Coordinates of C-alpha atoms in Angstrom, one line a residue:
X1 CA -10.7 39.7 -16.1
X2 CA -7.6 37.6 -16.8
X3 CA -7.6 34.2 -15.1
X4 CA -4.3 33.0 -13.8
X5 CA -3.2 29.4 -12.8
X6 CA -3.2 28.7 -9.1
X7 CA 0.5 27.8 -9.1
X8 CA 3.0 27.9 -11.9
X9 CA 6.6 26.7 -11.8
X10 CA 9.0 28.1 -14.5
X11 CA 12.4 26.6 -15.0
X12 CA 12.8 25.4 -11.5
X13 CA 16.1 23.6 -10.7
X14 CA 17.4 22.2 -7.4
X15 CA 20.7 20.4 -6.5
X16 CA 21.9 18.7 -3.4
X17 CA 25.7 18.6 -3.5
X18 CA 26.5 16.7 -6.7
X19 CA 23.0 15.3 -7.1
X20 CA 20.6 17.0 -9.6
X21 CA 17.2 16.6 -7.9
X22 CA 15.2 18.9 -10.3
X23 CA 16.5 20.2 -13.7
X24 CA 14.6 23.0 -15.4
X25 CA 11.1 21.9 -14.5
X26 CA 8.0 23.9 -15.5
X27 CA 4.5 22.9 -14.4
X28 CA 1.1 24.5 -13.9
X29 CA -1.6 23.7 -11.5
X30 CA -5.0 25.2 -12.2
X31 CA -7.7 25.9 -9.6
X32 CA -10.0 22.9 -9.0
X33 CA -7.7 20.6 -11.1
X34 CA -6.8 17.0 -10.2
X35 CA -3.2 16.4 -11.4
X36 CA -1.3 13.3 -10.9
X37 CA 2.5 13.4 -10.3
X38 CA 4.3 10.1 -11.3
X39 CA 7.8 8.9 -11.3
X40 CA 10.2 6.4 -9.7
X41 CA 11.7 6.9 -6.3
X42 CA 14.4 9.6 -6.7
X43 CA 12.8 11.1 -9.8
X44 CA 12.3 14.5 -8.1
X45 CA 8.6 14.3 -7.0
X46 CA 9.4 14.9 -3.3
X47 CA 11.7 17.7 -4.1
X48 CA 9.0 19.4 -6.2
X49 CA 6.5 19.0 -3.4
X50 CA 8.9 20.6 -0.8
X51 CA 9.5 23.5 -3.2
X52 CA 5.8 24.1 -3.6
X53 CA 5.3 23.9 0.2
X54 CA 8.3 26.2 0.9
X55 CA 10.5 23.6 2.6
X56 CA 13.2 24.0 -0.1
X57 CA 14.3 27.0 -2.0
X58 CA 14.9 26.5 -5.8
X59 CA 18.4 27.2 -7.0
X60 CA 17.0 28.6 -10.2
X61 CA 13.5 29.4 -11.6
X62 CA 10.4 31.1 -10.6
X63 CA 7.3 30.3 -8.4
X64 CA 4.2 32.2 -9.5
X65 CA 1.0 32.0 -7.4
X66 CA -2.2 33.7 -8.8
X67 CA -0.2 35.4 -11.5
X68 CA 2.4 37.0 -9.2
X69 CA 6.0 35.9 -8.6
X70 CA 6.7 34.8 -5.0
X71 CA 10.1 35.4 -3.5
X72 CA 11.5 33.2 -0.8
X73 CA 8.4 31.0 -0.3
X74 CA 8.5 29.4 3.1
X75 CA 6.2 26.9 4.8
X76 CA 4.1 29.6 6.6
X77 CA 3.7 31.7 3.4
X78 CA 2.9 28.6 1.4
X79 CA 0.1 27.8 3.8
X80 CA -1.1 31.4 3.6
X81 CA -1.4 30.9 -0.2
X82 CA -3.6 27.9 0.5
X83 CA -1.1 25.0 0.0
X84 CA -1.5 22.0 2.3
X85 CA 0.6 18.8 2.1
X86 CA -0.7 15.5 3.5
X87 CA 2.4 13.3 3.8
X88 CA 2.3 9.5 4.2
X89 CA 2.7 9.7 7.9
X90 CA -0.3 12.2 8.0
X91 CA 1.4 14.2 10.9
X92 CA -1.5 13.8 13.3
X93 CA -1.5 13.7 17.1
X94 CA -2.4 10.1 17.8
X95 CA -3.4 10.5 21.4
X96 CA -5.7 13.4 20.8
X97 CA -9.3 13.1 19.7
X98 CA -10.6 13.8 16.2
X99 CA -12.1 17.2 17.2
X100 CA -8.8 18.1 19.0
X101 CA -6.7 17.3 15.9
X102 CA -9.1 19.3 13.7
X103 CA -9.5 22.4 16.0
X104 CA -5.9 22.7 17.2
X105 CA -4.5 24.4 14.1
X106 CA -7.3 27.0 14.2
X107 CA -6.8 27.6 17.8
X108 CA -3.1 28.2 17.3
X109 CA -3.6 30.3 14.2
X110 CA -6.0 32.6 16.0
X111 CA -3.7 32.8 19.1
X112 CA -6.6 32.5 21.5
X113 CA -6.0 32.2 25.2
X114 CA -9.0 30.0 25.8
X115 CA -10.5 27.1 23.9
X116 CA -14.1 27.3 22.8
X117 CA -14.8 23.6 22.4
X118 CA -18.4 24.1 21.4
X119 CA -17.2 26.1 18.4
X120 CA -14.5 23.5 17.7
X121 CA -17.1 20.7 17.6
X122 CA -19.3 22.8 15.3
X123 CA -16.3 23.4 12.9
X124 CA -15.4 19.7 13.0
X125 CA -19.0 18.6 12.2
X126 CA -19.2 21.2 9.4
X127 CA -16.0 20.1 7.7
X128 CA -16.8 16.4 7.9
X129 CA -20.2 17.2 6.4
X130 CA -18.4 19.0 3.5
X131 CA -16.5 15.8 3.0
X132 CA -19.7 13.7 3.3
X133 CA -18.2 11.4 5.9
X134 CA -19.1 10.6 9.5
X135 CA -16.5 10.1 12.2
X136 CA -16.7 9.9 16.0
X137 CA -15.4 13.3 17.1
X138 CA -14.4 11.9 20.5
X139 CA -12.4 8.9 19.2
X140 CA -8.7 9.2 19.7
X141 CA -6.9 9.2 16.3
X142 CA -4.7 6.2 17.1
X143 CA -7.9 4.1 17.4
X144 CA -9.0 4.9 13.9
X145 CA -8.2 2.8 10.8
X146 CA -5.8 4.2 8.2
X147 CA -8.7 5.5 6.1
X148 CA -10.2 7.3 9.1
X149 CA -6.9 9.0 10.0
X150 CA -6.5 10.1 6.4
X151 CA -10.0 11.7 6.5
X152 CA -8.9 13.6 9.6
X153 CA -5.8 14.9 7.7
X154 CA -7.9 15.9 4.7
X155 CA -10.5 17.7 6.9
X156 CA -7.7 19.5 8.8
X157 CA -6.3 20.8 5.4
X158 CA -9.8 22.0 4.4
X159 CA -10.2 23.8 7.7
X160 CA -7.0 25.6 6.9
X161 CA -8.6 27.1 3.8
X162 CA -6.6 24.9 1.4
X163 CA -6.8 25.9 -2.2
X164 CA -4.3 23.1 -3.2
X165 CA -4.0 19.8 -1.3
X166 CA -1.0 17.6 -2.1
X167 CA -1.6 13.9 -1.3
X168 CA 1.6 11.8 -1.1
X169 CA 0.9 8.2 -1.7
X170 CA -2.5 8.4 0.0
X171 CA -3.8 4.9 -0.9
X172 CA -0.8 2.8 0.2
X173 CA -2.6 1.1 3.2
X174 CA -6.2 1.4 2.0
X175 CA -8.5 -1.4 0.8
X176 CA -10.2 -1.1 -2.6
X177 CA -13.4 0.1 -0.9
X178 CA -11.5 2.8 1.1
X179 CA -9.8 3.9 -2.1
X180 CA -13.3 4.4 -3.7
X181 CA -14.4 6.5 -0.8
X182 CA -11.2 8.6 -0.9
X183 CA -11.7 9.2 -4.6
X184 CA -15.3 10.4 -3.9
X185 CA -13.9 12.8 -1.3
X186 CA -11.3 14.1 -3.8
X187 CA -13.9 14.7 -6.5
X188 CA -16.1 16.5 -3.9
X189 CA -13.1 18.8 -3.0
X190 CA -12.7 19.6 -6.7
X191 CA -16.3 20.6 -6.9
X192 CA -15.6 23.0 -4.0
X193 CA -12.8 24.7 -6.0
X194 CA -9.9 22.9 -4.4
X195 CA -7.0 21.6 -6.6
X196 CA -5.4 18.2 -5.8
X197 CA -1.9 17.1 -6.6
X198 CA -2.0 13.4 -6.3
X199 CA 1.2 11.4 -6.0
X200 CA 1.0 7.7 -6.6
X201 CA 2.9 4.6 -7.9
X202 CA -0.4 2.8 -8.8
X203 CA -1.2 3.1 -12.5
X204 CA -4.9 2.3 -12.3
X205 CA -5.4 5.0 -9.7
X206 CA -3.7 7.6 -11.8
X207 CA -5.9 6.7 -14.8
X208 CA -9.0 6.8 -12.7
X209 CA -8.7 9.9 -10.6
X210 CA -6.5 12.4 -12.5
X211 CA -7.4 14.9 -15.2
X212 CA -3.8 15.8 -16.1
X213 CA -0.6 13.8 -15.6
X214 CA 3.0 14.9 -15.1
X215 CA 5.8 12.3 -15.2
X216 CA 9.3 12.8 -13.8
X217 CA 12.5 10.8 -14.5
X218 CA 15.9 11.7 -13.1
X219 CA 14.8 15.2 -12.0
X220 CA 13.3 16.1 -15.4
X221 CA 9.8 16.4 -16.6
X222 CA 9.6 13.8 -19.4
X223 CA 5.9 13.6 -20.2
X224 CA 2.8 15.7 -19.5
X225 CA -0.8 16.0 -20.8
X226 CA -4.4 15.0 -20.3
X227 CA -4.8 11.6 -18.7
X228 CA -6.8 10.4 -21.8
X229 CA -3.5 10.5 -23.7
X230 CA -1.9 7.8 -21.4
X231 CA -2.4 4.2 -20.7
X232 CA -0.4 1.9 -18.2
X233 CA 2.3 1.1 -20.8
X234 CA 2.8 4.7 -21.8
X235 CA 3.1 5.8 -18.1
X236 CA 5.6 3.0 -17.4
X237 CA 7.7 3.8 -20.4
X238 CA 7.8 7.5 -19.4
X239 CA 8.7 6.7 -15.8
X240 CA 11.4 4.1 -16.5
X241 CA 12.5 4.9 -20.1
X242 CA 12.0 1.2 -21.0
X243 CA 9.3 -1.3 -21.7
X244 CA 9.0 -3.6 -18.7
X245 CA 8.4 -7.4 -18.8
X246 CA 4.8 -8.3 -18.6
X247 CA 5.1 -12.1 -18.9
X248 CA 3.5 -14.5 -16.5
X249 CA 5.5 -16.6 -14.1
X250 CA 5.3 -20.4 -14.7
X251 CA 6.2 -22.9 -12.0
X252 CA 9.1 -25.3 -12.9
X253 CA 8.1 -28.5 -14.7
X254 CA 7.7 -31.6 -12.5
X255 CA 7.4 -29.6 -9.2
X256 CA 3.9 -31.0 -8.6
X257 CA 5.2 -34.6 -8.2
X258 CA 7.7 -33.8 -5.5
X259 CA 7.2 -33.6 -1.8
X260 CA 5.6 -30.2 -1.1
X261 CA 8.0 -27.6 0.3
X262 CA 5.1 -26.3 2.4
X263 CA 2.1 -28.4 3.4
X264 CA -0.7 -27.1 5.6
X265 CA -3.6 -29.3 6.7
X266 CA -6.6 -28.1 8.7
X267 CA -4.8 -25.1 10.1
X268 CA -6.8 -22.8 12.5
X269 CA -5.4 -19.8 14.3
X270 CA -7.4 -18.2 17.2
X271 CA -10.7 -16.8 15.9
X272 CA -9.1 -15.5 12.7
X273 CA -8.1 -18.4 10.5
X274 CA -10.3 -21.6 10.1
X275 CA -9.4 -25.0 8.7
X276 CA -6.9 -23.8 6.0
X277 CA -5.2 -26.4 3.8
X278 CA -2.7 -25.6 1.1
X279 CA 0.5 -26.7 -0.5
X280 CA 3.5 -24.9 -2.1
X281 CA 6.0 -26.8 -4.2
X282 CA 9.7 -26.1 -4.8
X283 CA 10.1 -23.2 -7.2
X284 CA 6.5 -22.0 -6.9
X285 CA 5.4 -18.4 -6.4
X286 CA 1.8 -18.6 -5.0
X287 CA -0.2 -15.5 -4.3
X288 CA -2.7 -15.0 -1.5
X289 CA -5.3 -12.3 -1.9
X290 CA -8.3 -11.1 0.0
X291 CA -9.8 -8.1 1.8
X292 CA -7.9 -6.7 4.7
X293 CA -9.0 -8.7 7.8
X294 CA -9.4 -11.9 5.8
X295 CA -6.7 -13.6 7.9
X296 CA -3.8 -13.5 5.4
X297 CA -1.3 -11.9 7.8
X298 CA -2.5 -14.1 10.6
X299 CA -1.8 -17.2 8.6
X300 CA 1.7 -15.9 7.7
X301 CA 2.5 -15.1 11.3
X302 CA 1.4 -18.6 12.4
X303 CA 3.8 -20.2 9.9
X304 CA 6.6 -17.9 11.1
X305 CA 6.1 -18.7 14.8
X306 CA 4.5 -15.4 15.8
X307 CA 1.3 -17.0 16.8
X308 CA 0.9 -19.9 19.3
X309 CA -2.8 -20.3 19.3
X310 CA -2.5 -22.7 16.4
X311 CA -4.1 -26.1 15.6
X312 CA -3.6 -28.3 12.6
X313 CA -0.5 -29.5 10.8
X314 CA 2.4 -27.6 9.1
X315 CA 5.2 -29.5 7.2
X316 CA 8.3 -28.1 5.5
X317 CA 9.8 -30.6 3.0
X318 CA 7.9 -33.4 4.7
X319 CA 9.0 -32.6 8.2
X320 CA 6.7 -31.3 10.9
X321 CA 6.9 -27.6 11.6
X322 CA 5.5 -26.3 14.9
X323 CA 7.6 -23.2 15.6
X324 CA 7.4 -22.1 19.2
X325 CA 9.2 -18.9 18.3
X326 CA 10.5 -16.9 15.4
X327 CA 14.0 -18.4 16.0
X328 CA 12.5 -21.9 15.5
X329 CA 11.0 -20.9 12.2
X330 CA 14.2 -19.3 11.0
X331 CA 16.2 -22.3 11.9
X332 CA 13.7 -24.5 10.0
X333 CA 14.2 -22.4 6.8
X334 CA 11.2 -20.0 7.0
X335 CA 11.7 -16.2 6.2
X336 CA 9.0 -13.5 6.6
X337 CA 9.1 -10.1 5.1
X338 CA 6.5 -8.0 7.0
X339 CA 4.0 -5.6 5.6
X340 CA 5.5 -2.5 7.2
X341 CA 9.2 -2.6 6.4
X342 CA 9.9 0.7 8.3
X343 CA 8.5 -0.3 11.7
X344 CA 8.9 -4.1 11.5
X345 CA 11.5 -4.9 9.0
X346 CA 14.5 -2.5 9.3
X347 CA 16.8 -0.7 11.8
X348 CA 16.7 2.5 9.9
X349 CA 19.7 4.2 11.6
X350 CA 21.9 1.2 11.2
X351 CA 24.0 0.3 8.1
X352 CA 23.0 -2.0 5.3
X353 CA 25.5 -4.5 6.7
X354 CA 24.1 -4.4 10.2
X355 CA 20.6 -4.9 8.9
X356 CA 21.7 -7.7 6.7
X357 CA 23.2 -9.9 9.4
X358 CA 20.5 -9.2 12.0
X359 CA 18.5 -12.2 11.1
X360 CA 21.5 -14.5 10.8
X361 CA 23.6 -13.7 13.8
X362 CA 23.8 -17.3 14.8
X363 CA 25.5 -18.0 11.5
X364 CA 28.0 -15.2 11.8
X365 CA 28.5 -15.2 15.6
X366 CA 28.2 -18.9 16.7
X367 CA 30.0 -18.1 20.0
X368 CA 28.6 -14.7 20.5
X369 CA 31.7 -13.2 18.7
X370 CA 31.0 -11.7 15.3
X371 CA 33.1 -13.1 12.5
X372 CA 33.4 -9.8 10.7
X373 CA 35.2 -11.1 7.6
X374 CA 32.5 -13.7 7.0
X375 CA 29.7 -11.3 7.7
X376 CA 31.3 -8.7 5.4
X377 CA 31.7 -11.2 2.5
X378 CA 28.1 -12.5 2.8
X379 CA 26.7 -9.0 3.0
X380 CA 28.7 -7.9 -0.1
X381 CA 27.3 -10.9 -2.0
X382 CA 23.7 -10.1 -1.0
X383 CA 24.3 -6.5 -1.9
X384 CA 25.3 -7.5 -5.4
X385 CA 22.7 -10.2 -5.8
X386 CA 19.9 -8.0 -4.8
X387 CA 21.1 -5.1 -7.0
X388 CA 20.9 -2.5 -4.2
X389 CA 21.6 1.0 -5.4
X390 CA 23.9 2.5 -2.8
X391 CA 27.6 3.5 -2.6
X392 CA 28.4 0.6 -0.2
X393 CA 27.1 -1.5 2.6
X394 CA 28.2 1.0 5.3
X395 CA 25.5 3.6 4.5
X396 CA 22.4 3.7 6.8
X397 CA 19.3 2.2 5.2
X398 CA 17.3 5.4 6.1
X399 CA 18.9 7.1 3.1
X400 CA 17.8 4.4 0.6
X401 CA 14.7 4.6 -1.6
X402 CA 11.7 2.4 -0.8
X403 CA 12.7 -0.1 -3.4
X404 CA 16.2 -0.5 -2.2
X405 CA 15.0 -0.7 1.5
X406 CA 12.8 -3.6 0.4
X407 CA 15.7 -5.4 -1.3
X408 CA 17.7 -5.1 1.9
X409 CA 14.8 -6.7 3.9
X410 CA 14.4 -9.6 1.4
X411 CA 18.1 -10.1 1.0
X412 CA 18.6 -10.2 4.8
X413 CA 16.2 -13.0 5.1
X414 CA 17.7 -14.9 2.2
X415 CA 21.0 -14.9 4.1
X416 CA 19.4 -17.3 6.5
X417 CA 19.3 -20.0 3.8
X418 CA 15.5 -19.8 3.7
X419 CA 13.6 -22.6 1.9
X420 CA 10.2 -20.7 2.2
X421 CA 9.9 -17.0 1.7
X422 CA 6.6 -15.3 2.8
X423 CA 6.3 -11.8 1.4
X424 CA 3.6 -9.6 2.9
X425 CA 2.9 -6.6 0.6
X426 CA 6.3 -7.1 -1.2
X427 CA 6.3 -3.9 -3.2
X428 CA 4.1 -1.5 -1.2
X429 CA 5.3 2.1 -1.8
X430 CA 7.9 0.9 -4.4
X431 CA 8.1 2.5 -7.8
X432 CA 7.3 0.5 -11.0
X433 CA 10.9 0.1 -12.1
X434 CA 12.0 -1.3 -8.7
X435 CA 8.9 -3.5 -8.6
X436 CA 10.0 -5.2 -11.8
X437 CA 13.5 -5.7 -10.5
X438 CA 12.3 -7.1 -7.1
X439 CA 9.9 -9.5 -9.0
X440 CA 12.8 -10.6 -11.2
X441 CA 15.0 -11.4 -8.3
X442 CA 12.2 -13.4 -6.7
X443 CA 11.6 -15.4 -9.9
X444 CA 15.3 -16.2 -10.3
X445 CA 15.5 -17.5 -6.7
X446 CA 12.4 -19.6 -7.3
X447 CA 13.7 -21.0 -10.6
X448 CA 17.3 -21.5 -9.8
X449 CA 17.3 -22.3 -6.0
X450 CA 13.9 -23.9 -5.6
X451 CA 12.7 -21.3 -3.2
X452 CA 9.0 -21.5 -2.5
X453 CA 7.4 -18.1 -2.2
X454 CA 4.0 -17.1 -0.6
X455 CA 3.2 -13.6 -1.9
X456 CA 0.5 -11.7 0.1
X457 CA -0.7 -8.7 -1.8
X458 CA -3.6 -6.3 -2.5
X459 CA -2.1 -5.4 -5.8
X460 CA -4.1 -7.6 -8.3
X461 CA -1.9 -6.8 -11.3
X462 CA 1.1 -7.8 -9.3
X463 CA -0.4 -11.1 -8.3
X464 CA -1.6 -11.9 -11.8
X465 CA 1.7 -11.2 -13.5
X466 CA 4.1 -12.8 -10.9
X467 CA 2.4 -15.8 -9.5
X468 CA 1.8 -19.3 -11.0
X469 CA -1.3 -19.7 -8.7
X470 CA -3.3 -17.3 -6.6
X471 CA -5.5 -18.3 -3.6
X472 CA -8.3 -16.1 -2.4
X473 CA -9.2 -15.9 1.3
X474 CA -12.2 -14.4 3.1
X475 CA -13.1 -14.4 6.8
X476 CA -10.2 -16.7 7.7
X477 CA -11.0 -19.4 5.0
X478 CA -9.6 -20.1 1.6
X479 CA -12.3 -19.5 -1.0
X480 CA -10.8 -20.3 -4.3
X481 CA -7.7 -20.7 -6.6
X482 CA -6.9 -19.3 -10.0
X483 CA -4.1 -20.5 -12.2
X484 CA -3.0 -20.8 -15.8
X485 CA -5.1 -18.9 -18.4
X486 CA -7.8 -18.3 -15.7
X487 CA -5.4 -16.2 -13.7
X488 CA -6.1 -12.6 -14.8
X489 CA -6.7 -9.3 -13.0
X490 CA -10.3 -9.3 -14.0
X491 CA -10.8 -12.9 -12.8
X492 CA -9.2 -12.0 -9.4
X493 CA -11.3 -9.0 -9.1
X494 CA -14.5 -10.9 -9.9
X495 CA -13.6 -13.6 -7.4
X496 CA -13.1 -11.1 -4.6
X497 CA -16.2 -9.2 -5.5
X498 CA -18.3 -12.4 -5.4
X499 CA -17.3 -13.3 -1.9
X500 CA -17.9 -9.7 -0.8
X501 CA -21.4 -9.9 -2.2
X502 CA -22.0 -13.2 -0.3
X503 CA -21.0 -11.4 3.0
X504 CA -17.3 -12.1 3.0
X505 CA -16.4 -8.4 3.6

């Protein structure tokens, strides 16, 4: 009996107006295979996923499933062939329970007039057992952590008789421990005969989880093969077409003898942060790492005036800082780029210009009347300085890639003449080429303008390569500092693992 690939694409092309999204792409996905799909934002990954799932029709080429060509694949027929896509938003019903989310699709598919909740609970328990996880079936999905919601989405796909599950950036908001659990689930699905197409920007994850790797650049497949044929440098070169800078950032000479740009002494915030003391000098990029729940974001929000249950002392350039509001913090020279740029950082339907001036309206509208020429000139300068890839500043930020959206957020805050920039997850969901450009912009601002940067990140390679010092934090307390030759990915990982073993998690 001849064995056919689960899905095969032959010479698939797709254009949108004058934009070539996919150009003569061929790719094979075997049953029970874990394949990683890599590429920068705009490389064609999302278009490929939507063609496999029947959302888009290819302009040219063939889609072959189980050895037979498929004409006019649509979302319904794609699911009938066993294709399930788990997008970043997970597409769950947040106010429904776990069992309701899991059973709803089965109920609709079978077109039943009554709901057999006993059967639904049995199906839910069985599928969670297949995944070797335990969830409260009666918990509403919105109360679950990100990892829990993701498990619900995976379980729902399995219940739909998935033969291929596409996971789009599944680890973006997960801790290292949650990523390990996800990978165990993925390998368990593989043992059950289910193929996985895993889309990620994170090199180490690609190397750990995938068997085969396909790399896209500018709509073309530029590299493919067993994962054993790749390392981080080879993947980066294939994705970007160039070797990226891997040098470590060094603080400017003499910075340590000046008045600290940021000085914190004995700071406590509610029940989450306890007796934190630190200093940042002009031109420094200092990292802050720790497990989720360690208090990093709480500390940042206290500096930015988002928390009022604060004790201790904060100084900016030697002057007391006790912001009663975000406006007070901005006026003092503090800027904060939040962890979730889509829900907290941007007005997606508004233009780049409107987003850019949103944090500096007092500067451009001192008498509640917008000085349009000044605002336009300042926005154009920011647009150029931040190297934003867009036709002009009039386009809505919703059409930008993740990397360009992040540049808009950072650039907007720098238009407030900030002296201290707090970056919370500065490159989450950003491809490797855009990451390097964002890091380069931050380094230039630190070196040339004396900007002090506090970089909060779970990405240990990012911290090791882009900070002159990294502080570790656990259970609301600072637990260590790494700098110089001691600042390596392995040393950071060991430091965090040590506090976890001591009960810090």
